[in-house]
Amino acid sequence: MSSVTMEANSILPILKKKLAFLSGGKDRRSGLILTIPLNSDQTSMEELSATLDYLLSIPSEKCKTRGFTVIVDGRRSQWNIVKTVVLMLQNVIPAEVSLVCVVKPDEFWDKKVTHFCFWKEKDRLGFEVILVSANKLTRYIEPSQLTDDFGGSLDYDHSDWLSKRLVFEKFTKESTSLLDELSIINDSDKSSSADKDKSADCALLPSFDPETVLQSGHELLSELQQRRFNGSEAGGGGQAAPAWCPMEEELLAQPQVMKLLDSLREQYTKYQELCRQRSKRAQLDEVHAKVLQVVNWLQGPGSELLKTHQAIGDSIRAAQALQQKHEEIESQHSEWFAVYMELNQQIAALLSAGEEEEVVELKALQQQLSDVCYRQASQLETRQNVLQAAQIFHSTTQELSQQLDGLLGMLCADVSPADGASIQQNLKLLEEKLQTVESGLGSLRQKGTVLLEQMCTPWPWPLEETESPAGEQQDNVQHIQAVMEEMELRKQRCEDMVDVRRLKMLQMVQLFKCEEDALQAVEWLSELLDALLKTHVRLGDDSQETKTMLDKHKKFVDVAQSTYDYGRQLLQATVVLCQSLRCTTRSSGDTLPRLNRVWKQFSVTADERQQRLELALNFHTVAERVMQLVCVEAEALDDVDTLGKTLLDRISMPVIFPDGSEQFFGSPTDTAAAAEGVRERLLLVEERRLQLQEARLGNDGEEVEVLNGMEGRLDVIGEELSEKEEQDEEEKEAEQQDEDLERATQDR
């Protein structure tokens, strides 16, 4: 293959003018056809010469030995230009030209041909020159090898040929230069392959991108294999394409491209391996540097930050500030932990594709990095746990302190409840607050124990590497213990005060209870007095009934006496409790005078009731004895009559209280009923008197007079009794009206 002396890119403007071209057609001797299309414009011989030099440099020497057939198209040019071009061929390609066909205009140059005959100059020119019309050119060249300008069917696109030619030359130039550079790079690396510490040299990059050059080469080869280069795929006029390819057989472009591609792939494969090795080494060095950077920071500034921040604070606010500072430290560590995660992934990727020696180095780096990071993370977690436990401890301490303050405030406040129920409620609230304090203190002990355990937990690695200053640690422990002891003492003091307050409140409850019970005793005694006056009116119909009523009256009085004594004892107890509580403002008030007044009224009423019952018992006893005797003295009958009248007078009288007020037993109806029973018994006694007198007297007139006198006496007694009863009823009705008026006045 002949070397290319010039590039199409250097004379691209001239080539675009299409001063001459190789269409790919061949003459009957298989020589290439070179076409020089002339036009009416003045043709530059220098540009034409340059074009011919470039075109003749493309075919191989073997192809050139077959000779060229040159078609000079002078149909649109002047004769002198055609002549100059033909003569110029003698100087440019005399040996390669076998035939020059000058295409003349029809009947235009006939007269001028006689002045110059090219065939006579054959020996001097070195090639044969013929003048021929375009329609007769097929006598020398097959139509299939002529372009459509000369009536042929060969398809030729000069722009397409030029672009393909530029691609071919560009690929040839770039691939050749790239091969030289890759060879130098690959060979230079062999001498330094033993030096593993040498980093990748970015300056050894080739001038062209191998992937791009290979891609363009493959595309060019594909074009050549599809016979698209130089317009040789198909002929014009619908004829089939020739069976030969000028670039394969004459220009040898395809073998050259294939050889360049093979060489380029081989060198590029070596270069890729070299780059891979260098990249791996660079990654190893980068990973090693980053690992050292992470380890140095964690063991240096990171550990120092943790060592210098071991306090737990003395309050919830201080603990929160320390927590915020710890979060900042964690944030700084998080950045390095993120680098650790990234490095771990890089190391894992390198381990999967690394060599044995590299694997050992990578595993050592990975183990070192993991140990340091896990240890530092554990320290951070331990510190975080301590701070959280400290916050909980301080929060519990603050809450317990507030509870103790509330309990103390309640204990220091004066106790002045209005009644026993409010005292009971205050006492219950006091007990609840004390229970809350005891629960809070138990929670504080538990939180303090957890915090001490967190602080005193031994590290899972050598203590000399992470041990905090002993003084600061001891201060933290002492502070926690002091806080718990202080809260214990405060709780104990409050508990003692609660005991005193509880006793005082219980005494106050007892005081109120005694006062309430004393008032109840007064009420009971008043009810007994009221019952005595209103219901204890009857005196009995005989001695036996009266005696029974007298016994019941004594028991009734005993109950009242017990009630009075109970009230007196309660009032005495209130005096003692007031003295114990130093409650000078409280006293029995009007309860004791009320109790004494009611008791005196009851005593007077009970005595009057007892005297009436005793008088009634004596009356019924004497009357019953008189009624039972066969012979009764008149004096005995008179005694019964006297007792009866006395009893009637006593029944009609009111009870006079010590304060001068009066009160009748029962209602007037009840009093009248009691008096009626006495009067009936008196009538029986009088009848007995009449019977006795009748027995003693005879049947004489004297006896009749006596009997008449006795009957008159009974009538008088009956009338007197009736008048007495009416008078008593009137008096009682008047007294009842007075009492009703007095009650109405009091109510108003």
XYZ file of C-alpha atoms in Angstrom:
748
model
C 0.000 0.000 0.000
C 1.458 3.359 -1.059
C 1.639 5.986 1.566
C -0.598 9.008 1.351
C 1.449 12.080 0.538
C -1.253 14.604 1.228
C -4.578 14.830 3.014
C -7.906 15.779 1.586
C -8.470 18.165 4.462
C -5.461 20.258 3.395
C -6.942 20.953 -0.069
C -10.604 20.564 0.887
C -11.750 23.821 -0.800
C -10.076 22.732 -4.055
C -11.551 19.224 -3.884
C -15.024 20.636 -3.343
C -14.715 22.368 -6.761
C -14.724 18.927 -8.450
C -11.943 19.865 -10.902
C -11.235 16.137 -11.358
C -12.519 12.935 -9.823
C -12.239 9.157 -9.839
C -15.778 7.902 -10.400
C -14.888 4.265 -9.761
C -15.501 3.341 -13.370
C -12.964 1.264 -15.365
C -12.030 0.989 -19.002
C -11.839 -2.233 -20.958
C -8.290 -2.788 -19.669
C -9.530 -2.500 -16.040
C -7.764 0.796 -15.769
C -9.338 3.528 -13.656
C -11.204 6.352 -15.343
C -10.115 9.847 -14.316
C -12.617 12.545 -15.253
C -11.667 16.233 -15.672
C -14.873 18.269 -16.158
C -13.964 21.683 -17.597
C -16.340 24.636 -17.597
C -16.531 28.055 -19.103
C -14.837 29.655 -16.078
C -11.084 30.068 -16.121
C -9.650 26.877 -14.627
C -6.666 27.229 -12.287
C -3.976 24.872 -13.490
C -2.360 24.895 -10.059
C -5.570 23.758 -8.353
C -6.122 21.164 -11.045
C -2.563 19.939 -10.635
C -3.038 19.658 -6.884
C -6.280 17.785 -7.380
C -4.650 15.338 -9.771
C -1.705 14.827 -7.436
C -4.107 13.935 -4.598
C -6.288 11.644 -6.709
C -3.289 9.787 -8.188
C -1.927 9.227 -4.683
C -4.961 7.132 -3.720
C -4.642 4.010 -5.978
C -2.023 1.393 -5.318
C 1.002 0.834 -7.531
C -0.596 -2.304 -8.910
C -3.642 -0.344 -9.934
C -1.517 2.370 -11.523
C 0.313 -0.152 -13.748
C -2.967 -0.805 -15.550
C -2.985 2.802 -16.657
C -5.644 5.507 -16.485
C -8.200 6.562 -19.038
C -8.633 10.296 -18.722
C -11.886 11.917 -19.852
C -11.423 15.642 -20.458
C -14.904 17.131 -20.721
C -14.398 20.235 -22.843
C -17.945 20.746 -23.903
C -18.280 23.848 -21.778
C -14.722 25.057 -22.079
C -12.433 26.742 -24.573
C -10.077 24.874 -26.831
C -6.933 26.493 -25.470
C -7.848 25.371 -21.929
C -8.444 21.839 -23.139
C -5.125 21.892 -24.919
C -3.355 23.198 -21.811
C -4.926 20.473 -19.660
C -3.887 17.737 -22.085
C -0.344 19.041 -22.187
C -0.327 19.283 -18.384
C -1.145 15.581 -18.119
C 2.213 14.906 -19.742
C 3.945 16.515 -16.768
C 1.660 15.135 -14.049
C 0.965 11.484 -15.013
C 2.679 10.683 -18.300
C 3.462 7.085 -17.418
C 0.067 6.292 -15.814
C -2.086 7.695 -18.669
C -2.908 5.204 -21.392
C -5.720 7.104 -23.136
C -7.081 10.642 -23.052
C -10.598 11.147 -24.360
C -11.382 14.759 -25.056
C -15.153 15.219 -25.178
C -15.728 17.970 -27.702
C -18.749 20.047 -28.435
C -20.715 18.854 -31.456
C -19.161 20.428 -34.723
C -17.551 23.258 -32.834
C -13.856 22.452 -32.993
C -13.707 20.847 -36.509
C -11.801 23.700 -38.071
C -9.360 24.008 -35.224
C -8.460 20.361 -35.093
C -6.417 20.727 -38.292
C -4.153 23.168 -36.564
C -3.150 20.651 -33.864
C -3.358 16.895 -34.100
C -2.900 15.073 -30.776
C -2.360 11.800 -32.459
C 0.711 13.154 -34.138
C 2.030 14.089 -30.694
C 1.528 10.618 -29.189
C 5.189 9.805 -29.048
C 6.019 13.171 -27.517
C 3.089 13.110 -25.043
C 3.449 9.456 -24.086
C -0.269 8.641 -24.396
C -2.938 8.622 -27.039
C -5.383 11.523 -27.298
C -8.662 11.281 -29.135
C -11.420 13.797 -29.782
C -14.836 12.300 -29.366
C -18.392 13.387 -28.995
C -20.226 12.467 -25.816
C -22.570 10.133 -27.603
C -19.668 8.258 -29.154
C -17.688 7.838 -25.953
C -19.215 4.428 -25.430
C -17.030 3.117 -28.271
C -14.109 3.236 -25.870
C -15.757 2.810 -22.466
C -18.674 0.659 -21.391
C -21.808 2.660 -20.526
C -21.931 1.028 -17.131
C -18.561 2.612 -16.369
C -19.625 6.103 -17.413
C -21.470 8.602 -15.290
C -24.783 10.060 -16.363
C -22.965 13.179 -17.702
C -21.759 11.006 -20.561
C -24.901 8.896 -20.970
C -23.674 6.165 -18.649
C -25.336 4.391 -15.682
C -22.596 4.714 -13.075
C -23.857 6.564 -9.995
C -21.334 8.998 -8.561
C -21.884 11.632 -5.835
C -18.819 13.819 -5.451
C -19.928 15.276 -2.084
C -20.610 11.821 -0.677
C -17.255 10.560 -1.966
C -15.468 13.546 -0.427
C -17.156 13.111 2.966
C -16.315 9.395 2.998
C -12.770 10.185 2.006
C -12.480 12.671 4.840
C -13.792 10.073 7.279
C -11.345 7.498 6.021
C -8.348 9.810 6.228
C -9.451 11.125 9.625
C -9.770 7.590 10.972
C -6.423 6.596 9.452
C -4.696 9.600 10.958
C -6.314 9.336 14.406
C -5.929 5.585 14.676
C -2.281 5.697 13.630
C -1.533 8.476 16.137
C -3.532 6.691 18.829
C -1.668 3.435 18.226
C 1.655 5.182 18.655
C 0.502 6.866 21.891
C -0.989 3.691 23.343
C 2.153 1.756 22.545
C 4.257 4.358 24.308
C 1.912 4.382 27.360
C 1.743 0.592 27.594
C 5.498 0.167 27.174
C 6.295 2.903 29.674
C 4.173 1.237 32.367
C 6.147 -2.018 32.269
C 9.180 -0.400 33.810
C 7.196 1.067 36.680
C 4.759 -1.818 37.310
C 6.776 -3.040 40.291
C 6.347 0.287 42.098
C 2.957 -0.153 43.733
C 3.116 3.094 45.602
C 3.143 5.055 42.364
C -0.221 6.702 41.831
C -2.028 6.864 38.528
C -0.586 9.458 36.159
C -3.377 11.444 34.618
C -0.921 12.936 32.036
C -0.688 9.564 30.212
C -4.105 10.003 28.638
C -4.093 9.620 24.803
C -4.830 12.559 22.533
C -7.906 10.861 21.065
C -10.702 8.987 22.762
C -10.149 5.314 21.881
C -13.851 4.538 22.086
C -14.690 7.314 19.643
C -11.955 6.282 17.194
C -13.039 2.638 17.346
C -16.643 3.629 16.824
C -15.800 5.725 13.766
C -13.638 2.858 12.418
C -16.451 0.345 12.797
C -18.860 2.671 11.078
C -16.376 3.210 8.234
C -15.788 -0.521 7.889
C -19.510 -1.112 7.811
C -19.797 1.399 4.970
C -16.986 -0.315 3.067
C -18.466 -3.745 3.537
C -21.820 -2.542 2.276
C -20.053 -1.139 -0.896
C -21.311 2.318 -0.271
C -17.913 3.991 -0.464
C -17.242 6.054 -3.619
C -20.800 5.603 -4.958
C -20.329 1.986 -6.157
C -23.427 0.433 -4.623
C -25.668 0.611 -7.680
C -25.569 1.891 -11.214
C -27.964 4.274 -12.925
C -30.771 3.335 -15.233
C -31.838 0.468 -12.982
C -28.811 -1.673 -13.897
C -27.333 -3.996 -11.302
C -24.190 -2.965 -9.429
C -20.865 -4.353 -10.696
C -19.483 -7.411 -8.993
C -16.278 -5.655 -8.031
C -15.634 -2.985 -5.435
C -13.009 -0.369 -6.175
C -12.168 0.258 -2.477
C -11.633 -3.412 -1.758
C -9.694 -4.463 -4.830
C -8.116 -1.257 -6.117
C -7.864 1.142 -3.169
C -7.323 -1.445 -0.437
C -9.278 0.704 2.085
C -11.125 -2.126 3.812
C -8.031 -4.233 4.650
C -6.287 -1.147 5.897
C -9.221 -0.206 8.137
C -9.511 -3.754 9.462
C -5.799 -3.917 10.225
C -5.922 -0.598 12.020
C -8.965 -1.677 14.009
C -7.312 -4.944 15.058
C -4.142 -3.188 16.179
C -6.128 -0.481 17.907
C -8.275 -2.988 19.802
C -5.197 -4.868 20.965
C -3.452 -1.765 22.248
C -6.646 -0.373 23.716
C -7.274 -3.615 25.631
C -3.800 -3.356 27.137
C -4.422 0.288 27.902
C -7.722 -0.503 29.586
C -6.070 -3.122 31.776
C -3.365 -0.626 32.618
C -5.973 1.971 33.511
C -7.900 -0.559 35.555
C -4.812 -1.468 37.541
C -3.925 2.148 38.064
C -7.506 3.005 39.014
C -7.590 0.142 41.496
C -4.311 1.282 42.990
C -5.598 4.821 43.137
C -8.797 3.594 44.844
C -6.754 1.623 47.344
C -4.603 4.632 48.107
C -7.670 6.857 48.387
C -9.446 4.370 50.664
C -6.342 4.036 52.812
C -6.034 7.810 53.127
C -9.711 8.218 54.021
C -9.560 5.392 56.551
C -6.588 7.029 58.249
C -8.411 10.351 58.188
C -11.521 8.875 59.841
C -9.535 6.886 62.397
C -7.334 9.845 63.305
C -10.315 12.131 63.866
C -12.311 9.600 65.898
C -9.332 8.686 68.069
C -8.210 12.297 68.335
C -10.689 15.191 68.379
C -13.728 12.906 68.579
C -12.533 11.057 71.678
C -11.344 14.301 73.234
C -14.813 15.798 72.843
C -16.349 12.888 74.729
C -13.695 12.953 77.455
C -14.182 16.659 78.117
C -17.997 16.409 78.326
C -18.821 14.028 81.178
C -20.941 16.286 83.423
C -24.598 15.476 84.095
C -25.744 18.903 85.341
C -27.427 19.885 88.589
C -30.873 20.677 87.160
C -33.168 19.774 84.312
C -32.174 22.938 82.437
C -28.456 22.162 82.795
C -29.049 18.569 81.662
C -30.958 19.815 78.608
C -28.071 22.145 77.733
C -25.650 19.216 78.013
C -27.992 17.150 75.837
C -27.948 19.875 73.181
C -24.140 19.958 73.310
C -24.050 16.178 72.988
C -26.306 16.367 69.931
C -23.805 18.746 68.359
C -21.042 16.235 69.096
C -23.176 13.477 67.591
C -23.730 15.631 64.522
C -19.979 15.977 64.070
C -19.546 12.229 64.476
C -22.397 11.563 62.032
C -20.432 13.189 59.240
C -17.524 10.851 59.867
C -19.814 7.853 60.277
C -21.271 8.685 56.863
C -17.722 8.613 55.481
C -17.265 5.259 57.246
C -20.364 3.815 55.562
C -19.183 5.034 52.179
C -15.716 3.597 52.770
C -17.195 0.310 53.891
C -19.124 0.043 50.632
C -16.023 0.918 48.614
C -13.964 -1.673 50.470
C -16.663 -4.306 49.937
C -16.663 -3.558 46.200
C -12.862 -3.760 46.053
C -12.834 -7.010 48.023
C -15.121 -8.681 45.510
C -12.692 -7.988 42.652
C -9.357 -7.668 44.438
C -6.308 -9.888 44.298
C -5.138 -11.917 47.238
C -2.581 -9.406 48.441
C -5.043 -6.545 48.047
C -7.732 -8.489 49.887
C -5.495 -8.883 52.936
C -4.721 -5.173 52.967
C -8.383 -4.211 52.478
C -9.597 -6.536 55.245
C -7.058 -5.078 57.644
C -8.217 -1.554 56.814
C -11.860 -2.587 57.133
C -11.291 -4.213 60.526
C -9.403 -1.207 61.857
C -12.061 1.197 60.646
C -14.919 -0.898 62.034
C -13.287 -1.283 65.454
C -12.718 2.429 65.855
C -16.168 3.433 64.586
C -18.056 0.885 66.648
C -16.135 1.831 69.760
C -16.808 5.521 69.228
C -20.475 4.858 68.482
C -20.742 2.825 71.683
C -19.224 5.695 73.653
C -21.723 8.092 72.114
C -24.599 5.757 72.952
C -23.386 5.347 76.532
C -23.091 9.102 76.940
C -26.559 9.551 75.443
C -28.011 6.999 77.882
C -26.350 8.780 80.812
C -27.742 12.160 79.712
C -31.234 10.742 79.232
C -31.102 9.103 82.665
C -29.826 12.413 84.125
C -32.696 14.356 82.557
C -35.218 11.873 83.936
C -33.535 12.040 87.370
C -33.520 15.854 87.446
C -37.104 15.976 86.179
C -38.202 13.562 88.918
C -36.246 15.606 91.484
C -37.934 18.819 90.365
C -41.364 17.217 90.459
C -40.750 15.759 93.927
C -39.481 19.123 95.177
C -42.655 20.801 93.943
C -44.742 18.130 95.653
C -42.852 18.663 98.907
C -43.303 22.431 98.614
C -47.024 21.980 98.098
C -47.281 19.642 101.100
C -45.251 22.015 103.268
C -47.428 24.955 102.216
C -50.521 23.012 103.191
C -48.977 22.114 106.558
C -47.981 25.712 107.278
C -51.452 27.079 106.552
C -53.845 27.625 109.469
C -56.597 25.082 109.925
C -59.929 26.845 110.349
C -62.586 24.609 108.839
C -66.258 25.303 109.408
C -67.309 21.756 110.215
C -66.087 18.215 110.644
C -66.788 17.276 107.003
C -64.377 19.924 105.714
C -61.785 18.724 108.223
C -62.207 15.175 106.956
C -61.784 16.406 103.394
C -58.619 18.340 104.307
C -57.264 15.328 106.140
C -57.921 13.113 103.103
C -56.171 15.642 100.832
C -53.237 15.741 103.227
C -52.934 11.940 103.199
C -53.093 11.903 99.378
C -50.329 14.490 99.113
C -48.181 12.506 101.523
C -48.793 9.331 99.502
C -47.826 11.202 96.322
C -44.605 12.380 97.961
C -43.759 8.842 99.086
C -44.388 7.528 95.569
C -42.273 10.331 94.077
C -39.429 9.596 96.470
C -39.519 5.918 95.526
C -39.416 6.883 91.851
C -36.464 9.199 92.549
C -34.548 6.383 94.247
C -35.187 4.117 91.261
C -34.140 6.799 88.735
C -31.042 7.615 90.774
C -30.038 3.950 90.920
C -30.423 3.655 87.148
C -28.328 6.791 86.606
C -25.571 5.555 88.919
C -25.521 2.203 87.131
C -25.300 3.984 83.760
C -22.408 6.116 84.949
C -20.508 3.280 86.602
C -20.972 0.746 83.790
C -17.472 -0.458 82.728
C -16.390 0.072 79.114
C -15.957 -2.990 76.865
C -12.430 -1.800 75.888
C -9.305 -0.728 77.767
C -10.114 1.892 80.368
C -6.995 3.922 79.760
C -8.323 4.824 76.322
C -11.731 6.174 77.328
C -11.810 6.597 81.114
C -13.221 9.950 82.117
C -11.513 12.029 84.803
C -11.997 10.331 88.169
C -12.668 13.598 89.996
C -15.531 14.624 87.723
C -17.058 11.146 87.831
C -16.866 11.093 91.626
C -18.461 14.547 91.807
C -21.364 13.323 89.686
C -21.914 10.334 91.955
C -21.743 12.460 95.105
C -24.175 14.982 93.645
C -26.734 12.284 92.860
C -26.418 10.780 96.341
C -26.660 14.210 97.977
C -29.845 15.028 96.064
C -31.489 11.771 97.100
C -30.455 12.273 100.766
C -31.775 15.839 100.758
C -35.113 14.717 99.354
C -35.246 11.942 101.944
C -34.709 14.441 104.784
C -37.301 16.858 103.391
C -39.801 14.048 103.082
C -39.092 12.922 106.679
C -39.601 16.452 108.030
C -42.855 16.785 106.144
C -43.967 13.383 107.384
C -43.365 14.442 111.024
C -45.353 17.618 110.435
C -48.115 15.559 108.836
C -48.320 13.404 111.967
C -48.767 16.509 114.137
C -51.300 18.015 111.754
C -53.168 14.709 111.531
C -53.499 14.554 115.345
C -54.697 18.137 115.484
C -57.241 17.603 112.732
C -58.503 14.415 114.369
C -58.962 16.358 117.630
C -60.864 19.020 115.722
C -63.037 16.346 114.182
C -63.681 15.011 117.685
C -64.438 18.534 118.914
C -66.999 19.116 116.214
C -68.424 15.679 116.852
C -68.797 16.384 120.568
C -70.489 19.690 119.853
C -72.847 18.048 117.390
C -73.639 15.221 119.810
C -74.227 17.699 122.655
C -76.721 19.565 120.500
C -78.308 16.235 119.658
C -78.572 15.457 123.383
C -80.376 18.784 123.899
C -82.718 17.893 121.045
C -83.343 14.438 122.491
C -84.050 15.876 125.931
C -86.389 18.440 124.401
C -88.184 15.640 122.582
C -88.487 13.689 125.838
C -89.922 16.761 127.563
C -92.333 17.310 124.740
C -93.390 13.672 124.807
C -93.827 13.838 128.604
C -96.086 16.847 128.381
C -98.147 15.744 125.401
C -98.542 11.997 125.784
C -98.065 11.221 129.465
C -101.519 12.389 130.636
C -103.484 9.271 131.658
C -103.343 8.251 135.352
C -104.749 4.745 135.005
C -108.166 3.246 135.664
C -107.100 1.200 138.698
C -104.206 0.857 141.081
C -102.472 -1.852 139.074
C -102.433 0.181 135.879
C -101.331 3.282 137.749
C -98.516 1.360 139.382
C -97.362 0.099 135.985
C -97.443 3.608 134.613
C -95.441 4.815 137.609
C -92.722 2.210 136.894
C -92.578 3.232 133.225
C -92.355 6.855 134.270
C -89.316 6.103 136.404
C -87.624 4.349 133.442
C -88.531 7.294 131.240
C -86.909 9.626 133.731
C -83.826 7.395 133.819
C -83.498 7.687 130.031
C -83.747 11.459 130.262
C -81.187 11.466 133.060
C -78.766 9.433 130.897
C -79.316 11.822 128.017
C -78.603 14.800 130.226
C -75.486 13.175 131.675
C -74.263 12.283 128.164
C -74.712 15.871 127.032
C -72.833 17.161 130.095
C -69.941 14.767 129.396
C -69.776 15.868 125.752
C -69.669 19.520 126.752
C -66.899 18.786 129.253
C -64.966 16.983 126.479
C -65.290 20.034 124.196
C -63.746 22.172 126.914
C -60.800 19.789 127.230
C -60.315 19.625 123.423
C -60.411 23.401 123.087
C -57.746 23.672 125.748
C -55.637 21.046 123.939
C -56.051 22.795 120.574
C -55.532 26.200 122.212
C -58.747 27.227 120.582
C -59.758 30.115 122.796
C -62.325 31.403 120.348
C -64.468 28.276 120.595
C -66.611 27.329 123.592
C -69.797 25.418 124.327
C -71.749 28.594 123.503
C -75.421 28.417 124.469
C -75.485 24.618 124.344
C -74.874 24.195 128.107
C -77.529 26.768 129.184
C -80.005 25.174 126.816
C -79.187 21.749 128.181
C -79.616 22.931 131.805
C -82.821 24.809 131.013
C -84.413 21.857 129.253
C -83.269 19.519 131.995
C -84.796 21.716 134.720
C -88.064 21.902 132.793
C -87.998 18.147 132.364
C -87.221 17.614 136.071
C -90.112 19.810 137.194
C -92.462 18.136 134.733
C -91.284 14.657 135.699
C -91.738 15.426 139.408
C -95.237 16.724 138.771
C -96.039 13.646 136.718
C -94.687 11.369 139.421
C -96.681 13.161 142.177
C -99.850 12.873 140.147
C -99.261 9.174 139.541
C -98.534 8.615 143.242
C -101.653 10.548 144.215
C -103.691 8.570 141.662
C -102.217 5.312 142.990
C -103.199 6.246 146.543
C -106.690 7.240 145.381
C -107.288 4.013 143.452
C -105.856 1.891 146.262
C -108.121 3.403 148.942
C -111.159 3.380 146.648
C -110.642 -0.262 145.735
C -110.239 -1.202 149.388
C -113.459 0.656 150.318
C -115.300 -1.056 147.506
C -114.124 -4.476 148.616
C -114.928 -4.153 152.355
C -118.373 -5.248 153.626
C -118.440 -2.796 156.448
C -116.834 0.504 155.741
C -116.508 3.429 158.042
C -117.815 6.779 156.890
C -114.414 8.294 157.516
C -112.858 5.959 154.930
C -115.416 7.024 152.404
C -114.724 10.630 153.221
C -110.981 10.016 152.695
C -111.672 8.596 149.224
C -113.782 11.543 148.408
C -111.110 13.928 149.621
C -108.360 12.159 147.638
C -110.504 12.219 144.525
C -111.203 15.898 144.758
C -107.539 16.618 145.438
C -106.550 14.556 142.420
C -109.065 16.402 140.257
C -107.691 19.709 141.401
C -104.081 18.540 140.628
C -105.046 17.390 137.137
C -106.518 20.754 136.289
C -103.393 22.631 137.383
C -100.530 23.477 134.884
C -96.841 22.731 135.351
C -94.916 25.830 136.400
C -91.324 25.943 135.066
C -88.432 27.651 136.889
C -88.592 30.606 134.537
C -92.266 31.145 135.519
C -93.797 29.787 132.338
C -96.659 27.285 132.516
C -97.499 24.203 130.506
C -100.437 21.783 130.770
C -100.165 18.037 130.359
C -101.691 17.022 127.062
C -104.642 18.675 125.409
C -107.882 19.735 127.205
C -109.546 16.636 125.834
C -106.822 14.397 127.293
C -107.135 16.177 130.673
C -110.925 15.835 130.634
C -110.624 12.133 129.876
C -108.263 11.640 132.834
C -110.625 13.608 135.150
C -113.619 11.650 133.920
C -112.037 8.423 135.110
C -111.540 9.877 138.618
C -115.138 11.149 138.741
C -116.473 7.771 137.728
C -114.530 6.174 140.555
C -115.960 8.839 142.994
C -119.509 8.041 141.832
C -118.916 4.377 142.546
C -117.680 5.249 146.013
C -120.795 7.368 146.679
C -123.012 4.540 145.495
C -121.164 2.321 147.950
C -121.831 4.880 150.658
C -125.594 4.772 149.876
C -125.645 1.008 149.931
C -124.032 0.909 153.367
C -126.435 3.478 154.734
C -129.434 1.563 153.388
C -128.200 -1.541 155.101
C -127.893 0.190 158.460
C -131.293 1.918 158.379
C -134.581 0.253 158.802
C -137.760 0.476 156.884
C -139.202 3.336 159.040
C -139.896 6.752 157.883
C -136.660 7.913 159.313
C -134.831 5.663 156.942
C -136.819 7.065 154.067
C -135.807 10.531 155.038
C -132.232 9.440 155.300
C -132.386 7.842 151.911
C -133.976 10.903 150.458
C -131.238 12.962 152.039
C -128.609 10.613 150.519
C -130.184 10.812 147.091
C -130.241 14.560 147.339
C -126.596 14.460 148.301
C -125.718 12.324 145.266
C -127.558 14.742 143.042
C -125.639 17.620 144.537
C -122.362 15.723 144.057
C -123.276 14.979 140.461
C -124.127 18.594 139.792
C -120.968 19.781 141.447
C -118.945 17.315 139.390
C -120.632 18.500 136.195
C -120.021 22.124 137.052
C -116.435 21.301 137.957
C -115.890 19.540 134.671
C -117.345 22.420 132.677
C -115.229 24.898 134.603
C -112.092 22.830 134.031
C -112.804 22.542 130.317
C -113.316 26.296 130.019
C -110.071 26.996 131.861
C -108.110 24.565 129.698
C -109.579 26.004 126.503
C -108.553 29.493 127.640
C -105.060 28.262 128.483
C -104.806 26.495 125.090
C -105.807 29.703 123.302
C -103.194 31.635 125.268
C -100.537 29.086 124.304
C -101.516 29.214 120.603
C -101.335 32.989 120.676
C -97.927 32.893 122.342
C -96.564 30.409 119.710
C -97.859 32.535 116.847
C -96.167 35.571 118.369
C -92.853 33.702 118.711
C -93.062 32.467 115.112
C -93.540 36.003 113.878
